[in-house]
XYZ file of C-alpha atoms in Angstrom:
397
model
C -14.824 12.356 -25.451
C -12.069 10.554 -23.755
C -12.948 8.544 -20.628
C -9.167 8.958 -19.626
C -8.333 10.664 -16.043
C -6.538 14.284 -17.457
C -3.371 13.844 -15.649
C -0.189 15.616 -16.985
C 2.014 13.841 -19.638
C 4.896 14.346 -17.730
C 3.108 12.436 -14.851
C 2.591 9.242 -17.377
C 6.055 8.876 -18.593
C 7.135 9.077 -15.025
C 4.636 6.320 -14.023
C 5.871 4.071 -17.110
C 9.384 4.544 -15.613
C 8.505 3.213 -12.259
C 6.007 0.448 -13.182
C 9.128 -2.094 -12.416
C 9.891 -0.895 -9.135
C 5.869 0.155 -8.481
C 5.154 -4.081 -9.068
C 8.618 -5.238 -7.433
C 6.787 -3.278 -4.057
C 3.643 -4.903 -5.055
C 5.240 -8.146 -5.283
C 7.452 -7.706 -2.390
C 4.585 -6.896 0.058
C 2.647 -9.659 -0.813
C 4.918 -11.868 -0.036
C 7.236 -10.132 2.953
C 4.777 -10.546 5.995
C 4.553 -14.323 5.416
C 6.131 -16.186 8.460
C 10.232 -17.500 7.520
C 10.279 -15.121 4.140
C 13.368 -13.630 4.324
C 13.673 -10.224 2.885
C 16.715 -9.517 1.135
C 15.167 -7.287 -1.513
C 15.816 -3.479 0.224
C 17.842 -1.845 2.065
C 15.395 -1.904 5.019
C 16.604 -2.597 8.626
C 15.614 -6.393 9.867
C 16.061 -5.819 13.251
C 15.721 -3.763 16.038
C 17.204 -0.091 15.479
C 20.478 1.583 17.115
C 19.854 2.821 20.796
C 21.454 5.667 20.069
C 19.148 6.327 17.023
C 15.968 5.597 19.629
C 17.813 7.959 22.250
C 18.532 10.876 20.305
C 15.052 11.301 18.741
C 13.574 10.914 22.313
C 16.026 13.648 23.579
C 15.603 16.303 20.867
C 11.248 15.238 20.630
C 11.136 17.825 24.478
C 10.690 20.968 23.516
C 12.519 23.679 24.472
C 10.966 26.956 23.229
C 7.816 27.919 21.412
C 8.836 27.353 17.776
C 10.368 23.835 18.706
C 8.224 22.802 16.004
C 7.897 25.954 13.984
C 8.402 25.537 10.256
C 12.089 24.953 9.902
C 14.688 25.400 6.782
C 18.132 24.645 7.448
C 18.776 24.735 11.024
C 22.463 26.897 11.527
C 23.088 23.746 14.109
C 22.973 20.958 12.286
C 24.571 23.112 9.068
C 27.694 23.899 11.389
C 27.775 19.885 11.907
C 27.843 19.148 8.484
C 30.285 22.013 7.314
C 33.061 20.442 10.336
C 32.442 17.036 9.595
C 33.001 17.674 5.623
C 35.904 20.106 6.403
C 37.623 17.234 8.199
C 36.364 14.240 6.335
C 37.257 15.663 2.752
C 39.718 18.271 3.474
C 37.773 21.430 1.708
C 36.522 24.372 3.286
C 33.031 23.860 3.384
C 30.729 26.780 5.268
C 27.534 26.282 6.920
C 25.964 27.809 4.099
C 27.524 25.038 1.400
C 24.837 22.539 3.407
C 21.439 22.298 2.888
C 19.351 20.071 4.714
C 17.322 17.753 3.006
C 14.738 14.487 3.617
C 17.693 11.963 2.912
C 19.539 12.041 -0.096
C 16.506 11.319 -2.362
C 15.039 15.098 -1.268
C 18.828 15.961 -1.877
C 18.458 15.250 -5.557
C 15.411 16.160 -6.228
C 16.393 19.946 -5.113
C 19.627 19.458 -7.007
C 17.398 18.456 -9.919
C 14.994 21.441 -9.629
C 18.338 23.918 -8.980
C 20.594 23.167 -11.844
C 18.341 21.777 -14.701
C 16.110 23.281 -17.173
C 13.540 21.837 -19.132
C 15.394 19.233 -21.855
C 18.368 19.442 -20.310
C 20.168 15.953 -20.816
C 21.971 14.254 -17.377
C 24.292 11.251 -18.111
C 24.400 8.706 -15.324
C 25.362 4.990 -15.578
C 23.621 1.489 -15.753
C 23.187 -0.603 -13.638
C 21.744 2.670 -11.551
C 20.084 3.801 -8.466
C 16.069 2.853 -10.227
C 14.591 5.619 -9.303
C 17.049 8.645 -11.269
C 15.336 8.383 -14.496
C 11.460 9.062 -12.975
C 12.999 11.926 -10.881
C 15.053 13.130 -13.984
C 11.587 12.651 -16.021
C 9.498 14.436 -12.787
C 12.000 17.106 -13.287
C 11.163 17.753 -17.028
C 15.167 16.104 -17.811
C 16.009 13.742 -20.221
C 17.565 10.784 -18.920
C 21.028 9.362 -20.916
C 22.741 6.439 -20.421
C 25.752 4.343 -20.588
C 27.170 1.333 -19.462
C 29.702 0.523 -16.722
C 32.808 -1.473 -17.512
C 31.230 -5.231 -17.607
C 34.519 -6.599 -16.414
C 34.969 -4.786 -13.263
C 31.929 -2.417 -12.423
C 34.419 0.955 -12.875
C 33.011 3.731 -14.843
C 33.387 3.385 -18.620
C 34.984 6.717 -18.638
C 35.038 6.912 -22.421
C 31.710 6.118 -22.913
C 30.254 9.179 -20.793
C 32.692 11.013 -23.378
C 30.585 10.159 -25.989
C 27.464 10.804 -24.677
C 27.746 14.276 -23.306
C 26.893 16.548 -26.010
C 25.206 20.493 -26.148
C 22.418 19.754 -24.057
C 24.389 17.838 -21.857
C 23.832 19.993 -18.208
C 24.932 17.599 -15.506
C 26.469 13.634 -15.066
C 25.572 11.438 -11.842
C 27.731 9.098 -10.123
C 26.982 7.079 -7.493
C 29.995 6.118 -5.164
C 29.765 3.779 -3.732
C 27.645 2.459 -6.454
C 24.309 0.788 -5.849
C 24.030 -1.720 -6.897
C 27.226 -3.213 -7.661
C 28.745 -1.922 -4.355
C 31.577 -0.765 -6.285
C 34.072 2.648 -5.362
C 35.081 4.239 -8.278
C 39.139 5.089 -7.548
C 40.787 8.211 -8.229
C 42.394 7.287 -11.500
C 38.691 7.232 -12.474
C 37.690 10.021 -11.071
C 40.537 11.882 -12.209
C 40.262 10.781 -15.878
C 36.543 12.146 -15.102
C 37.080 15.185 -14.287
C 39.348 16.057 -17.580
C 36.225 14.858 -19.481
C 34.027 17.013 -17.722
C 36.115 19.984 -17.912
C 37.211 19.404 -21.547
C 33.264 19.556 -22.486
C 32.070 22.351 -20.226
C 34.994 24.353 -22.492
C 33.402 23.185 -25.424
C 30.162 23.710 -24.903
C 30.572 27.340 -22.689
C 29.051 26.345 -19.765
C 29.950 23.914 -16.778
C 28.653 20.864 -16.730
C 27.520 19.788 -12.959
C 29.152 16.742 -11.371
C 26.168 15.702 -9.135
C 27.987 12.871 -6.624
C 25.299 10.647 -5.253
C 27.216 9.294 -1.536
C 24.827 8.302 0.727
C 26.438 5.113 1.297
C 30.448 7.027 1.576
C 30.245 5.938 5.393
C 29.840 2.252 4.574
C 33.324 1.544 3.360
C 34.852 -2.037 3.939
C 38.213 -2.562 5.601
C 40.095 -3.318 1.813
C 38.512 -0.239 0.066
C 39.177 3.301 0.432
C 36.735 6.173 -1.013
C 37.234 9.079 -2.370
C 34.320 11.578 -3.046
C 34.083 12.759 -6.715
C 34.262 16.243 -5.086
C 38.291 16.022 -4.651
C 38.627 16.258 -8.420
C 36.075 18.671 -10.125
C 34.810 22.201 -8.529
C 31.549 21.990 -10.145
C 30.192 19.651 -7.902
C 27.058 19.106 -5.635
C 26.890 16.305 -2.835
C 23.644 14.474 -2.121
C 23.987 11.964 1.247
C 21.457 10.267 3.653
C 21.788 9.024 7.735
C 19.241 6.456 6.432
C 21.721 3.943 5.048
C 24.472 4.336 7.756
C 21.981 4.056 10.359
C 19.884 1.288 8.521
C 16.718 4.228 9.345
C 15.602 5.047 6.400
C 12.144 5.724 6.742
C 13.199 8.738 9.059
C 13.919 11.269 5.998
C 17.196 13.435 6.621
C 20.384 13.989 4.724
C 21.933 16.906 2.838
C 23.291 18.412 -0.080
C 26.571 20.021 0.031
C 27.799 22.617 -2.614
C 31.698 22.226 -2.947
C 33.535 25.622 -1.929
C 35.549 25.297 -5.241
C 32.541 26.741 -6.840
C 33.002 30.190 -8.402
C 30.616 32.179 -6.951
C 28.606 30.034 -5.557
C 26.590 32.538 -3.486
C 24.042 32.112 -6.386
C 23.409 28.485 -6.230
C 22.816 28.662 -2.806
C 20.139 30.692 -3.317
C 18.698 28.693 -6.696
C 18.459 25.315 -3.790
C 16.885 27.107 -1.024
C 14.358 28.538 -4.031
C 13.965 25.211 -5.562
C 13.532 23.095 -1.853
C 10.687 25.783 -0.753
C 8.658 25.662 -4.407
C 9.288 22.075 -4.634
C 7.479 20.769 -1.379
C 9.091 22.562 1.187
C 12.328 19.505 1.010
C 13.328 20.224 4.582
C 13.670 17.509 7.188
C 11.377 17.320 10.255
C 12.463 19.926 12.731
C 13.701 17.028 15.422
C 15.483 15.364 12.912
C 17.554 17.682 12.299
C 18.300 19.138 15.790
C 19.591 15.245 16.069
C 22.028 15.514 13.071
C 24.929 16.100 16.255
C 24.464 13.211 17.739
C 23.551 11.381 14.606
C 27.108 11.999 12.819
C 28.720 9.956 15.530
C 26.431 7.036 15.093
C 27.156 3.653 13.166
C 26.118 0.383 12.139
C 28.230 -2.278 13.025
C 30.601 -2.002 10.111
C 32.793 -5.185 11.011
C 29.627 -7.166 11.346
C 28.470 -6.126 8.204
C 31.621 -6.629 6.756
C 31.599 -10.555 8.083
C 28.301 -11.295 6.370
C 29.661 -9.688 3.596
C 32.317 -12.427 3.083
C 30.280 -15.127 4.169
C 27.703 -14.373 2.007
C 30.186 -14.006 -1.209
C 31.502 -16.819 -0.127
C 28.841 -18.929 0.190
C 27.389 -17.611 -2.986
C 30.668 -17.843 -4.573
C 30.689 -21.951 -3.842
C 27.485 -22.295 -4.703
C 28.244 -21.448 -8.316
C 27.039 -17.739 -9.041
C 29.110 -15.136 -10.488
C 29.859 -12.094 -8.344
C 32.227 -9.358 -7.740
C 32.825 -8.514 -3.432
C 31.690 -5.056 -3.255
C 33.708 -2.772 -1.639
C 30.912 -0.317 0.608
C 27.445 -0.440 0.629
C 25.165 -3.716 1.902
C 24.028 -4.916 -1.347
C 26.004 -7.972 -3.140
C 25.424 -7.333 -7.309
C 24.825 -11.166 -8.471
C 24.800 -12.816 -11.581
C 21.564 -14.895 -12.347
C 21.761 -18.590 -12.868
C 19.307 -18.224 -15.903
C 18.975 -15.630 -18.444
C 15.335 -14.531 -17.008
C 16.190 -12.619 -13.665
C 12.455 -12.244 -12.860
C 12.470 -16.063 -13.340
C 15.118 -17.023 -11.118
C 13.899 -14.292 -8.787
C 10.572 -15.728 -8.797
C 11.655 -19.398 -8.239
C 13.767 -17.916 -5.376
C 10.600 -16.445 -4.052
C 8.521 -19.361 -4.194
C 10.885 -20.426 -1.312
C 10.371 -17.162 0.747
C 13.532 -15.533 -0.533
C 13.316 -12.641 -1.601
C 15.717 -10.402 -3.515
C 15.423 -7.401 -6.260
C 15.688 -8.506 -9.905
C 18.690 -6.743 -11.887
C 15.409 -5.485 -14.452
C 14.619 -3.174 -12.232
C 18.116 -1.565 -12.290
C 18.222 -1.699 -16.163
C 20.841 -4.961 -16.366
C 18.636 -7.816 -16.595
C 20.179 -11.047 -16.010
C 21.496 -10.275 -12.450
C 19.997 -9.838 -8.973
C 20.912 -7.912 -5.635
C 20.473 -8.817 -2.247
C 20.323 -7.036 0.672
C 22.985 -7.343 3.581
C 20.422 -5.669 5.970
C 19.124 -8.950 7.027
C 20.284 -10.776 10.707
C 22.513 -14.011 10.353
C 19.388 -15.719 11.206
C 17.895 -14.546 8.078
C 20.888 -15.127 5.971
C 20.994 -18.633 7.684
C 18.130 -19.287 6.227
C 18.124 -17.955 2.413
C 21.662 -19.563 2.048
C 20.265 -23.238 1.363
C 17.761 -22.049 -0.546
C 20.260 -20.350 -2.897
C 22.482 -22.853 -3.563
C 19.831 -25.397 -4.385
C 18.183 -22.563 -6.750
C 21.645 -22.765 -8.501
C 22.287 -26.458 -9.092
C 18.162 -27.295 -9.922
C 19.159 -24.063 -12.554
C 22.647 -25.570 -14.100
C 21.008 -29.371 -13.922
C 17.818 -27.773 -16.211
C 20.136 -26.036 -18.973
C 22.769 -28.807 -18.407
């Protein structure tokens, strides 16, 4: 008789797809609590959230009626807030009923997952990724395919998701901007995208879904401009997150829009309220989301975050390492010194740096660090980097 626990199958491959990012946490907390380490490995906030965040979840905590805390779907409120600001912001006519509210964008896919996909269905999406789509596509009974981005400039490789959509082919991710390499794809990209997509849903007889990961679209430096994936295919579905733009994201609310260019798209509104209900009830708190008002005028300090942006690639830059400025998010995409990124990583760790090897995004032999941190922090790891660098080119020198 086997002495093994009778888990699912499905529940194994997903736990050999996160045993990186399972022992990067592992790692990480070992290590983060120690007094000077600074933390450069997640997108986690390393000081003291915005008032406004604080004062908004205090205001909407009194309750007002009975069923203030009553099970809650989509609140019609904080739908109508979404629908305006996505009217305005990318100039379709979204309805309240295009937005569903989710726990941050990660709930976002996983309903987008459950509503469009059916058992070996294949989803294209790019490396270096977001780690955790191939244990969601693999929780979702998918089958994860992948390509590369263009090496030379981070851009999608346009051609290559060409060739790898075939009859089983049901949806393609992008992430814009990307993490990790904090690159925004342009619209010559996104146009030459949407020609692929629609060339292959004609072949194939069925549309293939455009599933635009954005939940960092509000953290756009002052020489990029973005444009959402949504302004050049119908068949698309948006999945964003407060969490990054409001450096909370342990507080679990975001949304997934359904573009109004959607044929009849009555029905999929129905197949994601079906699939967030029988999937774990993938509704934010009720607070949260009578907040979402005053949390779409909220905002991280965008030209502080821009300065340590070019300090930091600067710095980096002089130092010797190999990196491309990224255009939004706060993550730099960094080549390693050394072939080994878990080596170098490790070496930076043994001097309380820490930062997330590029083997956990599927590119080994680069690293990303976290913008999150306070110029105190970043005064700190900045030494330590560029002596990590020349003790690296003086051993393979």
């Amino acid at each position: 008789m086997s002495t093994s626990f009778p888990t699912a199958a499905r529940t194994a491959a997903v736990a050999r797809a996160l045993a990186g990012v399972l022992g990067m946490l592992e790692w990480r907390e070992e290590l983060r609590h120690e007094p000077g380490t600074c933390d450069l490995v997640l997108g986690n906030p390393q000081e003291m959230p915005l008032p406004g965040f604080v004062s908004a979840l205090r205001h909407h905590s009194q309750p007002l009626n009975k069923d203030w805390f009553a099970y809650k779907r989509s609140e019609p409120e904080a739908r109508e807030v979404v629908a305006t600001s996505l009217r305005e912001w990318r100039g379709l006519p979204f309805e309240p009923a295009d937005i569903a509210l989710t726990p941050g964008a990660f709930g976002a896919l996983a309903t987008a997952f459950r509503a469009l996909l059916d058992p070996g269905d294949e989803v294209v999406y790019s490396l270096p990724p977001w780690f955790l789509y191939e244990p969601m596509l693999l929780a979702a009974d998918a089958v994860p395919v992948k390509v590369r981005v263009r090496p030379a400039d981070s851009d999608l490789d346009v051609e290559a998701i060409r060739s790898a959509i075939g009859p089983r082919t049901r949806a393609v991710i992008v992430n814009t901007p990307n993490n990790p390499t904090g690159r925004i794809y342009p619209p010559e990209t996104l146009e030459a995208l949407a020609a692929v997509l629609t060339d292959a849903s004609a072949r194939w007889g069925r549309p293939i879904w455009l599933i635009s990961d954005e939940p960092y679209s509000r953290l756009v430096f002052s020489n990029a401009e973005f444009h959402s994936p949504s302004e050049f295919y119908p068949y698309t579905v948006i999945s964003y997150s407060y969490g990054k733009v409001l450096l909370t994201p342990g507080e679990r609310v975001g949304w997934l829009a359904i573009s109004p260019e959607i044929p009849g798209r009555e029905q999929l509104r129905e197949a994601i309220e079906v699939a967030q209900i029988a999937s774990g009830w993938l509704f934010p708190n009720a607070v949260l989301q009578y907040a979402v008002g005053d949390l779409e005028a909220l905002s991280i300090d965008l030209v502080d975050l821009e300065a340590k942006r070019d300090r930091v690639v600067a710095e980096l830059t002089d130092a010797g390492y190999h990196l491309r400025s990224p255009e939004g998010t706060f993550y730099l995409w960094v080549r390693s010194p050394e072939a080994d990124d878990r080596a170098f990583c490790n070496r930076l760790a043994e001097r309380k740096v820490l930062v997330l090897p590029g083997t956990i995004c599927e590119v080994p032999g680069y690293f990303r660090v976290s913008l999150t941190a306070g110029n105190e922090m970043i005064d700190r790891a900045l030494p330590v980097f560029r002596s990590a660098a020349a003790e690296t080119t003086s051993a393979v020198g």
